[in-house]
Coordinates of C-alpha atoms in Angstrom, one line a residue:
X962 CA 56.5 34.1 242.1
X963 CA 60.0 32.0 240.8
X964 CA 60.1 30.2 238.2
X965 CA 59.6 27.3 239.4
X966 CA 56.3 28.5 241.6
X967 CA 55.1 29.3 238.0
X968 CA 55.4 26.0 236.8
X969 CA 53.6 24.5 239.6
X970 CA 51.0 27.5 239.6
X971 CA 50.5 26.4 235.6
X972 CA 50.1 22.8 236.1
X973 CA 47.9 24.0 239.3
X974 CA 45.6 25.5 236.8
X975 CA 45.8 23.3 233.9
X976 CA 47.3 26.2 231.4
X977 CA 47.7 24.6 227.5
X978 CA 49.3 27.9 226.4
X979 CA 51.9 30.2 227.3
X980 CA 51.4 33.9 226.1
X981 CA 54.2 36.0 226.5
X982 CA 53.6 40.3 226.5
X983 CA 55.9 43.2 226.1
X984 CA 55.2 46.9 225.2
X985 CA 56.4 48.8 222.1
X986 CA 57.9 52.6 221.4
X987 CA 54.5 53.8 220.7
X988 CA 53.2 52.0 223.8
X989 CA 51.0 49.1 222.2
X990 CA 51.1 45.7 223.8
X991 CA 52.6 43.2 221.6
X992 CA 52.0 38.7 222.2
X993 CA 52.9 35.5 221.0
X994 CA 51.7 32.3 222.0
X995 CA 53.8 29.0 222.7
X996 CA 52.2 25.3 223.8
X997 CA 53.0 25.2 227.4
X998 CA 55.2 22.6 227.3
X999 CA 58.0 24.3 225.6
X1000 CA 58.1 27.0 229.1
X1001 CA 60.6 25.2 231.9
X1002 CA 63.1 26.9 234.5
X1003 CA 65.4 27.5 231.9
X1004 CA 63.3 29.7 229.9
X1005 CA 63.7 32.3 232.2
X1006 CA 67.5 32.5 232.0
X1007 CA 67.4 31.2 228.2
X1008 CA 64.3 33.5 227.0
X1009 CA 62.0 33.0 223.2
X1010 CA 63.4 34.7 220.4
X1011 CA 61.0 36.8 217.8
X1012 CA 61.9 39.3 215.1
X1013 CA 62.5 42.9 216.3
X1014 CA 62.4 43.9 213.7
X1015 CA 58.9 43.8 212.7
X1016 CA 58.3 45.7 215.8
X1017 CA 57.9 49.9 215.4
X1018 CA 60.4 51.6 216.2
X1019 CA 62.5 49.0 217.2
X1020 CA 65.5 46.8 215.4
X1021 CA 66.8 47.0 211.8
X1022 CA 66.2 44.2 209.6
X1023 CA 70.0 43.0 210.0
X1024 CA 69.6 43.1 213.8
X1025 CA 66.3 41.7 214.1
X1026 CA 67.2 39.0 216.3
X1027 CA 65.8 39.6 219.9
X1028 CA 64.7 37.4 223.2
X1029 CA 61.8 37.7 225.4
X1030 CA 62.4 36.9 228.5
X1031 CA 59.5 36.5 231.1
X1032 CA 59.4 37.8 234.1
X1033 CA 58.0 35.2 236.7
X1034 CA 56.7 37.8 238.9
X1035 CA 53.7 38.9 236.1
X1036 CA 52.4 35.2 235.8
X1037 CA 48.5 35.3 235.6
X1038 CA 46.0 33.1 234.3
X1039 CA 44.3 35.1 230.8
X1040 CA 41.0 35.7 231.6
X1041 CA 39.6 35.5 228.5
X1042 CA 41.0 33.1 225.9
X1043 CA 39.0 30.0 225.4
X1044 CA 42.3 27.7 225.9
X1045 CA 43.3 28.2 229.5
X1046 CA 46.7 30.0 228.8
X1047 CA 49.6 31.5 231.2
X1048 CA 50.1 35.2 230.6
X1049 CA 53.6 37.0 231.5
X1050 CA 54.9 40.3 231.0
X1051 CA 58.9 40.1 229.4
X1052 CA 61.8 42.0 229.4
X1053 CA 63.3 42.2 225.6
X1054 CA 66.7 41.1 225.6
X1055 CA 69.6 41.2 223.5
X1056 CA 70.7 37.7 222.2
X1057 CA 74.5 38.1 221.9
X1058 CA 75.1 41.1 224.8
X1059 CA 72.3 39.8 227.0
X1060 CA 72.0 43.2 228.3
X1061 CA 68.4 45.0 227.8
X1062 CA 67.1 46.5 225.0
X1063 CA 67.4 50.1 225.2
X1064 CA 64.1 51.1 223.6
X1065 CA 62.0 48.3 226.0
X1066 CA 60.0 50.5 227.8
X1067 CA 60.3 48.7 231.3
X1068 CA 63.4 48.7 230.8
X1069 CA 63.7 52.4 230.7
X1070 CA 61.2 52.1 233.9
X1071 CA 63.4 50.0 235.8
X1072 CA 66.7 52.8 234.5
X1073 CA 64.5 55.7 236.2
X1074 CA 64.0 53.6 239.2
X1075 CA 67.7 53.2 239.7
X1076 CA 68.6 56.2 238.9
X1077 CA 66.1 57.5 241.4
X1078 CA 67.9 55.1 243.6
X1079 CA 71.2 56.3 243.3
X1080 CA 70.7 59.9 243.5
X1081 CA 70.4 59.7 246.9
X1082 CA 67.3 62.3 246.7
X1083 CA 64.7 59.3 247.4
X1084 CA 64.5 55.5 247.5
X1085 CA 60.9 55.0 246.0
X1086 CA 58.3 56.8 243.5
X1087 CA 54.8 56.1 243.7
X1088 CA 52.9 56.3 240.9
X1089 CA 48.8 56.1 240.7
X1090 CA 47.2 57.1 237.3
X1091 CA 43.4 57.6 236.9
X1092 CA 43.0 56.7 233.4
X1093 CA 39.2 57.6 231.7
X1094 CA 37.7 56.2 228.4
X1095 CA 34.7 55.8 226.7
X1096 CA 32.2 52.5 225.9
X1097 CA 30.7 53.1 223.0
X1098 CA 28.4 50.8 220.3
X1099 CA 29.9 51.3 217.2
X1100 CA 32.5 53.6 215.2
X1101 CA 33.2 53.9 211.3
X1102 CA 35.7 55.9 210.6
X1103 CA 37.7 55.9 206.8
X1104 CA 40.1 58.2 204.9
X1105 CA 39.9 57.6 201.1
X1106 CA 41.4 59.4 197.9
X1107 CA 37.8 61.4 197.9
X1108 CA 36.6 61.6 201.6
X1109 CA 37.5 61.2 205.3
X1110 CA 35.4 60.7 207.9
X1111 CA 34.4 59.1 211.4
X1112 CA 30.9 58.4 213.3
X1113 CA 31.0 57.2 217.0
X1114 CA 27.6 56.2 218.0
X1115 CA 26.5 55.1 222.1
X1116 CA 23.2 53.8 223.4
X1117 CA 23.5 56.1 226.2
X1118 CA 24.7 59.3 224.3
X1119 CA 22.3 62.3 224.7
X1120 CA 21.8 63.0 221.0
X1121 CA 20.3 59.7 220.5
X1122 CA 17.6 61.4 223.0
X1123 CA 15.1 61.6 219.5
X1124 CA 15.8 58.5 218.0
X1125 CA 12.5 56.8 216.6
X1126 CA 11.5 53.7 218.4
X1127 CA 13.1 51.3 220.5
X1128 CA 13.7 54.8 222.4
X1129 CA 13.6 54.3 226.6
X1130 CA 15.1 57.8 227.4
X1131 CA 17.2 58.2 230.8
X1132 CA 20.8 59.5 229.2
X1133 CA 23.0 62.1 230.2
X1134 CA 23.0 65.3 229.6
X1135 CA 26.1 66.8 227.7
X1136 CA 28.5 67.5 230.8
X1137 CA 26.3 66.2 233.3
X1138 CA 27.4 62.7 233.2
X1139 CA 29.1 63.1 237.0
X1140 CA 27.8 60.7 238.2
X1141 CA 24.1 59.9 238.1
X1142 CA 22.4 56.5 239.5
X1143 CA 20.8 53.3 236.8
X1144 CA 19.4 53.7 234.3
X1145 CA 20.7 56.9 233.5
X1146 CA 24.1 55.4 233.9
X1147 CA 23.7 52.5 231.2
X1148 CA 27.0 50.8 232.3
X1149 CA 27.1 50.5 235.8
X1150 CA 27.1 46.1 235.4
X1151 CA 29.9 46.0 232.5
X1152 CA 32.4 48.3 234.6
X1153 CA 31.7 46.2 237.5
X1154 CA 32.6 43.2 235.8
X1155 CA 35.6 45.0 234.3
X1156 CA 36.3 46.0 238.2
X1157 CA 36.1 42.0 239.3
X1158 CA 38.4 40.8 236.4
X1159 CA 40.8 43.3 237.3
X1160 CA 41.2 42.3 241.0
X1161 CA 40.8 38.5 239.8
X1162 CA 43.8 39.1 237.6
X1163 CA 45.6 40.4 240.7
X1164 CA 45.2 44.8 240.1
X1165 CA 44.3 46.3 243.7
X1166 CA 40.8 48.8 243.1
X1167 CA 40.0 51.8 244.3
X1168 CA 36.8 52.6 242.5
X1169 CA 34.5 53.1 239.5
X1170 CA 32.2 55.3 238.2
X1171 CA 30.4 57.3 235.2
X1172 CA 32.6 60.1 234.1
X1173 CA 31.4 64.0 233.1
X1174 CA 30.7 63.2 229.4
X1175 CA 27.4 61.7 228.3
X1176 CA 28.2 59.0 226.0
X1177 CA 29.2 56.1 228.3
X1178 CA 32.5 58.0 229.3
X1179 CA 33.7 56.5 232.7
X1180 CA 36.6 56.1 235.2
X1181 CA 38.2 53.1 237.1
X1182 CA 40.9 53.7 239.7
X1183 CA 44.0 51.8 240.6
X1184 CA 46.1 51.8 243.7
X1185 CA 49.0 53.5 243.1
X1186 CA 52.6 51.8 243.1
X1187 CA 56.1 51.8 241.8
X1188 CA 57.2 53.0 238.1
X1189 CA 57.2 50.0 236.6
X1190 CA 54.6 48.0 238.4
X1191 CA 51.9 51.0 237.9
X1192 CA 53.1 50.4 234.0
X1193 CA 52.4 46.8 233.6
X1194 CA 49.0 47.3 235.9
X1195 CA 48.3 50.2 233.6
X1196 CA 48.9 48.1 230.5
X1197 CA 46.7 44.6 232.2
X1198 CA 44.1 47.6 233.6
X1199 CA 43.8 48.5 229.6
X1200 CA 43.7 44.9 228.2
X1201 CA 40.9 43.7 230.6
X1202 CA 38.6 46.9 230.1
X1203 CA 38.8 46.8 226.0
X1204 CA 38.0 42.7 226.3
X1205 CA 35.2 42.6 228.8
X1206 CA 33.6 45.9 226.3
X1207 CA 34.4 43.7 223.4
X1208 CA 32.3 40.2 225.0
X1209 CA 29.3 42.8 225.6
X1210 CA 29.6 44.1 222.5
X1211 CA 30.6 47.1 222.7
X1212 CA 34.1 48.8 221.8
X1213 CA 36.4 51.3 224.3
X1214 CA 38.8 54.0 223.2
X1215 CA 41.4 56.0 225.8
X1216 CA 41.5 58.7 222.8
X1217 CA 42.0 62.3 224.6
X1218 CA 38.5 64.0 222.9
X1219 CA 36.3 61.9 220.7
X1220 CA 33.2 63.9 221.2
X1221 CA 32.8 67.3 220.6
X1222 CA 31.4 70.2 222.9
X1223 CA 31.9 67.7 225.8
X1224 CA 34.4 66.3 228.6
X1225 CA 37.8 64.3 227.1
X1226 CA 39.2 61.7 228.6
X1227 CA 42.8 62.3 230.5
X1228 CA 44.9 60.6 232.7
X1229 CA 45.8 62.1 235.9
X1230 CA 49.1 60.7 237.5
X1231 CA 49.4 61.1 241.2
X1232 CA 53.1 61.1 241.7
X1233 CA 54.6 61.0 245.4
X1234 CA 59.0 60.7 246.3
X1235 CA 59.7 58.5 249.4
X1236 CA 62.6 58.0 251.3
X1237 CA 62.8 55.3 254.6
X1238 CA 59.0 55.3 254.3
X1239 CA 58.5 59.0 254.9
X1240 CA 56.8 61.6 252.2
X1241 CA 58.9 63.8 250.9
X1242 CA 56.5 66.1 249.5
X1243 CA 54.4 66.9 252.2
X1244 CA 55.6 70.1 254.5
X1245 CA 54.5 73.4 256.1
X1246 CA 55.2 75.6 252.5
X1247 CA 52.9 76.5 250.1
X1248 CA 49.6 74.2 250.6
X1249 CA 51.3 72.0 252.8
X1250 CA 54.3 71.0 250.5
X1251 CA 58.0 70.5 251.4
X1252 CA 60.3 72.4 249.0
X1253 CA 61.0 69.0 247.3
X1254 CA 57.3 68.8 246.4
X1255 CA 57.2 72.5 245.2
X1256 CA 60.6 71.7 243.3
X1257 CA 59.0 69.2 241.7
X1258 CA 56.4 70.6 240.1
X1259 CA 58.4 73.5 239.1
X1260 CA 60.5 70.5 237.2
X1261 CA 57.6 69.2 235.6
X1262 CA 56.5 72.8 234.1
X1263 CA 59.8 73.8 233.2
X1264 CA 60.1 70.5 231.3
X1265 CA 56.7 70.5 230.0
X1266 CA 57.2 70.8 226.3
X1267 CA 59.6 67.9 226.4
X1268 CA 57.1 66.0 228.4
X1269 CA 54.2 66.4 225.8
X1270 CA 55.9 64.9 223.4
X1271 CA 55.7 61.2 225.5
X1272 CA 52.2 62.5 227.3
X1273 CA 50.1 63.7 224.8
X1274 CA 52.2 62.8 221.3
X1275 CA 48.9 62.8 219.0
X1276 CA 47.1 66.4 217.6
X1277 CA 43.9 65.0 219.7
X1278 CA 44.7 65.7 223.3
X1279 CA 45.5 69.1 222.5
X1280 CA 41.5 69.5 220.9
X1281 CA 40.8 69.6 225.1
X1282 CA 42.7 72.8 225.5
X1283 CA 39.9 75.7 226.9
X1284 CA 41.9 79.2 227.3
X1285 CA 41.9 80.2 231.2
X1286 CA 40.3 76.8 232.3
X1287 CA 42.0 73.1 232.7
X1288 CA 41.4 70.3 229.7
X1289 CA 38.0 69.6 228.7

């Protein structure tokens, strides 16, 4: 959309608010929420200030001032605030430069895009992740002067399998959550509501389904696409799942391993190079790779350690690690 086909698709829909998004360093999606009337063409060029520095990672206190400015091409209708409310994702902007920030994420998106670009080795990356999670009913979790604790509790997790009363059966086994028809599979209506919100909100899905873990551990797949457009789906994908759990009740966590002796949750990324529409991985070498493809991978392993650090930053993905066998 321009900016002015999101005015008219805002009026269209009778929007009252306008909620503007971007990502910070640690990769949490940030807000904040204007009437509608104070969005108009100008916006786009002119942008919404806020504080930076209040923001991790980000600006110091005597360089906090920063713009937002949205990009028209995001514009959705929020699918759950009570207020009907236009959503868009922004670019953080410098206020006396006007150049980007260089800690916004998409901005850093869009920088490996062009550089991809201008390297000559390929015009496009695709880019389709599989992100898995887990639904559960309730969590406590504390860490005091004295004690430190957490309890994660789910309807459908095996060990509830005893439970006096109000006790129906049909769970999982531990590992054998891959991927078994209703009722043993308590979720099967919430991630299909999940699935219909998604496409409603403009995200192009593959599938769904129950994942290996008992538990209510589970899988939804997206379409794969550019960098930065498989980012912001990524980041709307995540949004929609936590808030249609939180209307059932229920609460979701991406976390690497939060049970133990059973499946994690990862994040597998299918990545593909593309230049004038052909594949530039696919050849007659090793499983039917080019030597770009094979190159490739031998990029991402050499670079692994780097890579961890953005991938898997916290001590919890690496409770997955089984020697001689891939994450569990």
């Amino acid at each position: 959309m321009t900016p002015k086909e999101v005015l008219e698709y805002a009026k269209k829909n009778e929007a009252k608010q306008l909620d503007l998004r971007f990502t910070d360093l640690p990769g949490v999606q940030q807000h904040v929420t204007y009437p509608i009337t104070e969005l108009s063409e100008s916006s786009f060029e002119e942008g919404f200030g806020f504080d930076g520095s209040s923001i991790r990672g980000w600006q110091a206190i005597n360089e906090s001032d920063m713009l937002l400015v949205p990009d028209p091409s995001t514009a959705i209708m929020d699918p759950f605030f009570e207020t009907k409310t236009l959503v868009m994702v922004c670019d953080a902007i410098d206020p006396i430069t006007r150049q980007h920030y260089d800690r916004d994420p998409r901005w850093i998106a869009r920088k490996a895009e062009m550089y991809l670009k201008n390297s000559g080795v390929a015009d496009t990356a695709f880019f389709g992740a599989e992100a898995e999670f887990f639904i559960f009913d309730s969590i406590r979790f504390d860490q005091t002067a004295n004690s430190g604790y957490y309890f994660v509790d789910a309807e459908e997790g095996r060990w509830n399998s005893g439970r006096d009363g109000n006790n129906l059966g049909y769970r999982p086994r531990y590992k054998e959550g891959y991927f078994p028809v209703p009722p043993t599979d308590h979720h099967q209506d919430l991630r299909a509501e999940m699935v219909e919100t998604m496409i409603k909100a403009g995200l192009n899905i593959e599938c769904q389904h129950h994942e290996v873990a008992t538990g209510g551990q589970a899988e939804i797949d997206q379409r794969f696409d550019t960098l930065l457009k498989s980012a912001d789906n990524m980041m709307l994908y995540k949004y929609i799942i936590r808030n249609t759990a939180y209307q059932y009740g229920k609460t979701v966590t991406f976390m690497p391993k939060p049970l133990f002796a059973d499946n994690g949750s990862g994040m597998h990324t299918h990545q593909s190079l593309w230049r004038d529409g052909k594949p530039l991985f696919a050849g007659d070498l090793y499983a039917g790779f080019s030597q770009m493809g094979l190159w490739y991978i031998g990029g991402l392993l050499k670079h692994a350690r780097a890579l961890s650090a953005i991938i898997a930053p916290t001590t919890n993905s690496y409770k997955r690690l089984v020697p001689a066998m891939r994450p569990l």
